[in-house]
JSON list of C-alpha atoms in Angstrom, two decimals:
[
{"chain": "A", "resi": 1, "resn": "MET", "atom": "CA", "xyz": [-0.26, -21.31, 7.68]},
{"chain": "A", "resi": 2, "resn": "LYS", "atom": "CA", "xyz": [-2.08, -18.45, 9.21]},
{"chain": "A", "resi": 3, "resn": "LYS", "atom": "CA", "xyz": [-4.47, -16.23, 7.42]},
{"chain": "A", "resi": 4, "resn": "GLU", "atom": "CA", "xyz": [-2.39, -13.03, 7.78]},
{"chain": "A", "resi": 5, "resn": "ASN", "atom": "CA", "xyz": [0.68, -14.97, 6.44]},
{"chain": "A", "resi": 6, "resn": "PHE", "atom": "CA", "xyz": [-1.09, -16.24, 3.53]},
{"chain": "A", "resi": 7, "resn": "MET", "atom": "CA", "xyz": [-2.64, -12.80, 2.64]},
{"chain": "A", "resi": 8, "resn": "SER", "atom": "CA", "xyz": [0.72, -11.14, 3.14]},
{"chain": "A", "resi": 9, "resn": "MET", "atom": "CA", "xyz": [2.36, -13.69, 0.90]},
{"chain": "A", "resi": 10, "resn": "ILE", "atom": "CA", "xyz": [-0.25, -13.16, -1.88]},
{"chain": "A", "resi": 11, "resn": "LEU", "atom": "CA", "xyz": [-0.39, -9.33, -1.76]},
{"chain": "A", "resi": 12, "resn": "GLY", "atom": "CA", "xyz": [3.49, -9.17, -1.44]},
{"chain": "A", "resi": 13, "resn": "THR", "atom": "CA", "xyz": [3.93, -11.42, -4.55]},
{"chain": "A", "resi": 14, "resn": "ILE", "atom": "CA", "xyz": [1.35, -9.41, -6.52]},
{"chain": "A", "resi": 15, "resn": "GLY", "atom": "CA", "xyz": [2.74, -6.01, -5.42]},
{"chain": "A", "resi": 16, "resn": "GLY", "atom": "CA", "xyz": [6.37, -6.99, -5.88]},
{"chain": "A", "resi": 17, "resn": "ILE", "atom": "CA", "xyz": [5.72, -8.37, -9.35]},
{"chain": "A", "resi": 18, "resn": "LEU", "atom": "CA", "xyz": [3.94, -5.31, -10.46]},
{"chain": "A", "resi": 19, "resn": "PHE", "atom": "CA", "xyz": [6.51, -2.99, -9.01]},
{"chain": "A", "resi": 20, "resn": "ALA", "atom": "CA", "xyz": [9.32, -4.97, -10.72]},
{"chain": "A", "resi": 21, "resn": "ILE", "atom": "CA", "xyz": [7.62, -4.99, -14.07]},
{"chain": "A", "resi": 22, "resn": "GLY", "atom": "CA", "xyz": [6.87, -1.27, -13.77]},
{"chain": "A", "resi": 23, "resn": "MET", "atom": "CA", "xyz": [10.66, -0.58, -13.10]},
{"chain": "A", "resi": 24, "resn": "CYS", "atom": "CA", "xyz": [11.68, -2.81, -16.09]},
{"chain": "A", "resi": 25, "resn": "MET", "atom": "CA", "xyz": [9.20, -0.91, -18.24]},
{"chain": "A", "resi": 26, "resn": "CYS", "atom": "CA", "xyz": [10.76, 2.34, -17.25]},
{"chain": "A", "resi": 27, "resn": "MET", "atom": "CA", "xyz": [14.36, 1.30, -17.57]},
{"chain": "A", "resi": 28, "resn": "ILE", "atom": "CA", "xyz": [14.39, -0.62, -20.81]},
{"chain": "A", "resi": 29, "resn": "LYS", "atom": "CA", "xyz": [14.43, 1.96, -23.61]},
{"chain": "A", "resi": 30, "resn": "GLU", "atom": "CA", "xyz": [13.44, -0.58, -26.35]},
{"chain": "A", "resi": 31, "resn": "TRP", "atom": "CA", "xyz": [10.04, -1.12, -24.80]},
{"chain": "A", "resi": 32, "resn": "ASN", "atom": "CA", "xyz": [9.02, 2.57, -25.15]},
{"chain": "A", "resi": 33, "resn": "THR", "atom": "CA", "xyz": [6.74, 2.32, -22.02]},
{"chain": "A", "resi": 34, "resn": "PHE", "atom": "CA", "xyz": [8.16, 4.69, -19.49]},
{"chain": "A", "resi": 35, "resn": "ASN", "atom": "CA", "xyz": [5.01, 6.48, -18.69]},
{"chain": "A", "resi": 36, "resn": "GLN", "atom": "CA", "xyz": [2.99, 3.17, -18.37]},
{"chain": "A", "resi": 37, "resn": "GLY", "atom": "CA", "xyz": [5.90, 1.64, -16.30]},
{"chain": "A", "resi": 38, "resn": "ILE", "atom": "CA", "xyz": [5.52, 4.57, -13.77]},
{"chain": "A", "resi": 39, "resn": "VAL", "atom": "CA", "xyz": [1.82, 3.72, -13.34]},
{"chain": "A", "resi": 40, "resn": "VAL", "atom": "CA", "xyz": [2.41, -0.03, -13.06]},
{"chain": "A", "resi": 41, "resn": "GLY", "atom": "CA", "xyz": [5.16, 0.55, -10.51]},
{"chain": "A", "resi": 42, "resn": "ALA", "atom": "CA", "xyz": [2.97, 2.95, -8.56]},
{"chain": "A", "resi": 43, "resn": "VAL", "atom": "CA", "xyz": [0.16, 0.38, -8.49]},
{"chain": "A", "resi": 44, "resn": "GLY", "atom": "CA", "xyz": [2.66, -2.21, -7.20]},
{"chain": "A", "resi": 45, "resn": "LEU", "atom": "CA", "xyz": [3.64, 0.26, -4.40]},
{"chain": "A", "resi": 46, "resn": "VAL", "atom": "CA", "xyz": [-0.05, 0.83, -3.46]},
{"chain": "A", "resi": 47, "resn": "VAL", "atom": "CA", "xyz": [-0.57, -2.92, -3.30]},
{"chain": "A", "resi": 48, "resn": "LEU", "atom": "CA", "xyz": [2.42, -3.24, -1.01]},
{"chain": "A", "resi": 49, "resn": "LEU", "atom": "CA", "xyz": [1.28, -0.55, 1.17]},
{"chain": "A", "resi": 50, "resn": "LEU", "atom": "CA", "xyz": [-2.22, -2.07, 1.32]},
{"chain": "A", "resi": 51, "resn": "MET", "atom": "CA", "xyz": [-0.52, -5.33, 2.40]},
{"chain": "A", "resi": 52, "resn": "LEU", "atom": "CA", "xyz": [0.96, -3.55, 5.43]},
{"chain": "A", "resi": 53, "resn": "PHE", "atom": "CA", "xyz": [-2.44, -2.37, 6.64]},
{"chain": "A", "resi": 54, "resn": "VAL", "atom": "CA", "xyz": [-4.24, -5.60, 5.91]},
{"chain": "A", "resi": 55, "resn": "ARG", "atom": "CA", "xyz": [-1.68, -7.65, 7.93]},
{"chain": "A", "resi": 56, "resn": "ARG", "atom": "CA", "xyz": [-1.92, -5.24, 10.79]},
{"chain": "A", "resi": 57, "resn": "LYS", "atom": "CA", "xyz": [-5.61, -5.39, 10.81]},
{"chain": "A", "resi": 58, "resn": "MET", "atom": "CA", "xyz": [-5.65, -9.20, 10.63]},
{"chain": "A", "resi": 59, "resn": "GLN", "atom": "CA", "xyz": [-3.29, -9.29, 13.63]},
{"chain": "A", "resi": 60, "resn": "GLY", "atom": "CA", "xyz": [-5.39, -7.05, 15.63]},
{"chain": "A", "resi": 61, "resn": "LYS", "atom": "CA", "xyz": [-2.56, -4.53, 15.97]},
{"chain": "A", "resi": 62, "resn": "PRO", "atom": "CA", "xyz": [-3.35, -0.75, 16.05]},
{"chain": "A", "resi": 63, "resn": "ALA", "atom": "CA", "xyz": [-2.65, 1.53, 13.21]},
{"chain": "A", "resi": 64, "resn": "ILE", "atom": "CA", "xyz": [1.01, 2.70, 12.82]},
{"chain": "A", "resi": 65, "resn": "LYS", "atom": "CA", "xyz": [1.97, 5.55, 15.23]},
{"chain": "A", "resi": 66, "resn": "PHE", "atom": "CA", "xyz": [3.97, 8.19, 13.72]},
{"chain": "A", "resi": 67, "resn": "ASN", "atom": "CA", "xyz": [6.85, 9.34, 15.98]},
{"chain": "A", "resi": 68, "resn": "GLY", "atom": "CA", "xyz": [10.37, 10.46, 15.32]},
{"chain": "A", "resi": 69, "resn": "LYS", "atom": "CA", "xyz": [11.70, 6.90, 15.13]},
{"chain": "A", "resi": 70, "resn": "THR", "atom": "CA", "xyz": [9.11, 5.91, 12.61]},
{"chain": "A", "resi": 71, "resn": "VAL", "atom": "CA", "xyz": [9.72, 8.90, 10.44]},
{"chain": "A", "resi": 72, "resn": "ALA", "atom": "CA", "xyz": [13.54, 8.27, 10.59]},
{"chain": "A", "resi": 73, "resn": "ILE", "atom": "CA", "xyz": [13.22, 4.71, 9.58]},
{"chain": "A", "resi": 74, "resn": "PHE", "atom": "CA", "xyz": [10.89, 5.60, 6.71]},
{"chain": "A", "resi": 75, "resn": "ILE", "atom": "CA", "xyz": [13.31, 8.22, 5.45]},
{"chain": "A", "resi": 76, "resn": "LEU", "atom": "CA", "xyz": [16.25, 5.94, 5.68]},
{"chain": "A", "resi": 77, "resn": "ALA", "atom": "CA", "xyz": [14.36, 3.31, 3.89]},
{"chain": "A", "resi": 78, "resn": "VAL", "atom": "CA", "xyz": [13.45, 5.69, 1.00]},
{"chain": "A", "resi": 79, "resn": "VAL", "atom": "CA", "xyz": [17.00, 6.98, 0.74]},
{"chain": "A", "resi": 80, "resn": "GLY", "atom": "CA", "xyz": [18.48, 3.57, 0.84]},
{"chain": "A", "resi": 81, "resn": "ALA", "atom": "CA", "xyz": [16.27, 2.26, -1.90]},
{"chain": "A", "resi": 82, "resn": "LEU", "atom": "CA", "xyz": [16.95, 5.32, -4.06]},
{"chain": "A", "resi": 83, "resn": "VAL", "atom": "CA", "xyz": [20.78, 4.97, -3.65]},
{"chain": "A", "resi": 84, "resn": "LEU", "atom": "CA", "xyz": [20.50, 1.28, -4.48]},
{"chain": "A", "resi": 85, "resn": "GLY", "atom": "CA", "xyz": [18.37, 2.18, -7.51]},
{"chain": "A", "resi": 86, "resn": "VAL", "atom": "CA", "xyz": [20.78, 4.69, -8.73]},
{"chain": "A", "resi": 87, "resn": "GLY", "atom": "CA", "xyz": [23.66, 2.28, -8.33]},
{"chain": "A", "resi": 88, "resn": "MET", "atom": "CA", "xyz": [21.66, -0.22, -10.47]},
{"chain": "A", "resi": 89, "resn": "CYS", "atom": "CA", "xyz": [21.08, 2.41, -13.07]},
{"chain": "A", "resi": 90, "resn": "MET", "atom": "CA", "xyz": [24.70, 3.33, -13.18]},
{"chain": "A", "resi": 91, "resn": "THR", "atom": "CA", "xyz": [25.69, -0.24, -13.83]},
{"chain": "A", "resi": 92, "resn": "MET", "atom": "CA", "xyz": [22.89, -1.37, -16.32]},
{"chain": "A", "resi": 93, "resn": "VAL", "atom": "CA", "xyz": [21.75, 1.78, -18.11]},
{"chain": "A", "resi": 94, "resn": "TRP", "atom": "CA", "xyz": [24.33, 4.56, -18.05]},
{"chain": "A", "resi": 95, "resn": "GLN", "atom": "CA", "xyz": [27.42, 3.81, -20.09]},
{"chain": "A", "resi": 96, "resn": "GLY", "atom": "CA", "xyz": [30.91, 3.65, -18.58]},
{"chain": "A", "resi": 97, "resn": "LEU", "atom": "CA", "xyz": [29.96, 3.84, -14.98]},
{"chain": "A", "resi": 98, "resn": "LEU", "atom": "CA", "xyz": [30.15, 0.19, -13.88]},
{"chain": "A", "resi": 99, "resn": "MET", "atom": "CA", "xyz": [32.58, 0.47, -10.95]},
{"chain": "A", "resi": 100, "resn": "GLN", "atom": "CA", "xyz": [31.05, 3.64, -9.61]},
{"chain": "A", "resi": 101, "resn": "GLY", "atom": "CA", "xyz": [27.57, 2.00, -9.83]},
{"chain": "A", "resi": 102, "resn": "ILE", "atom": "CA", "xyz": [28.80, -1.01, -7.82]},
{"chain": "A", "resi": 103, "resn": "ILE", "atom": "CA", "xyz": [30.10, 1.24, -5.20]},
{"chain": "A", "resi": 104, "resn": "VAL", "atom": "CA", "xyz": [26.90, 3.29, -5.04]},
{"chain": "A", "resi": 105, "resn": "GLY", "atom": "CA", "xyz": [24.86, 0.17, -4.96]},
{"chain": "A", "resi": 106, "resn": "VAL", "atom": "CA", "xyz": [26.84, -1.32, -2.11]},
{"chain": "A", "resi": 107, "resn": "ILE", "atom": "CA", "xyz": [26.26, 1.89, -0.21]},
{"chain": "A", "resi": 108, "resn": "GLY", "atom": "CA", "xyz": [22.57, 1.55, -0.84]},
{"chain": "A", "resi": 109, "resn": "ILE", "atom": "CA", "xyz": [22.67, -2.03, 0.40]},
{"chain": "A", "resi": 110, "resn": "VAL", "atom": "CA", "xyz": [24.51, -0.93, 3.61]},
{"chain": "A", "resi": 111, "resn": "LEU", "atom": "CA", "xyz": [21.88, 1.85, 4.19]},
{"chain": "A", "resi": 112, "resn": "LEU", "atom": "CA", "xyz": [19.07, -0.78, 3.74]},
{"chain": "A", "resi": 113, "resn": "GLN", "atom": "CA", "xyz": [20.81, -3.29, 6.10]},
{"chain": "A", "resi": 114, "resn": "SER", "atom": "CA", "xyz": [21.10, -0.52, 8.72]},
{"chain": "A", "resi": 115, "resn": "LEU", "atom": "CA", "xyz": [17.36, -0.73, 8.97]},
{"chain": "A", "resi": 116, "resn": "ILE", "atom": "CA", "xyz": [17.43, -4.19, 10.65]},
{"chain": "A", "resi": 117, "resn": "PRO", "atom": "CA", "xyz": [19.08, -2.83, 14.02]},
{"chain": "A", "resi": 118, "resn": "LEU", "atom": "CA", "xyz": [16.85, 0.22, 13.92]},
{"chain": "A", "resi": 119, "resn": "CYS", "atom": "CA", "xyz": [13.63, -1.80, 13.62]},
{"chain": "A", "resi": 120, "resn": "LYS", "atom": "CA", "xyz": [14.54, -4.75, 15.70]},
{"chain": "A", "resi": 121, "resn": "GLY", "atom": "CA", "xyz": [17.25, -3.48, 17.96]},
{"chain": "A", "resi": 122, "resn": "ILE", "atom": "CA", "xyz": [20.45, -5.24, 18.94]},
{"chain": "A", "resi": 123, "resn": "LYS", "atom": "CA", "xyz": [20.20, -7.85, 21.69]}
]
């Protein structure tokens, strides 16, 4: 296993777990840890962002160039993740919105899947 893959695996696991725990802390009312969950989730996001820069540095690639395509991909990723998250909240947290939440969640998944041809292209 290459060093950059190992570091990405470790940082990705740590960041993903911190982000997931933070979101659980925010969504489960019985825990009464909403503010702490925001902090833990934000730390997880920072670790995941750090993973991106560490991996690019270890591969010898230049920093990310911000152009129109990069910004559009970033906006689509954020919107897709938010729509998927709202769909999850509708099904798990808010009462009586199960079917609507499933539909919103599927729309979020479709938005996130549309990132694949945008990033990799269709060959």
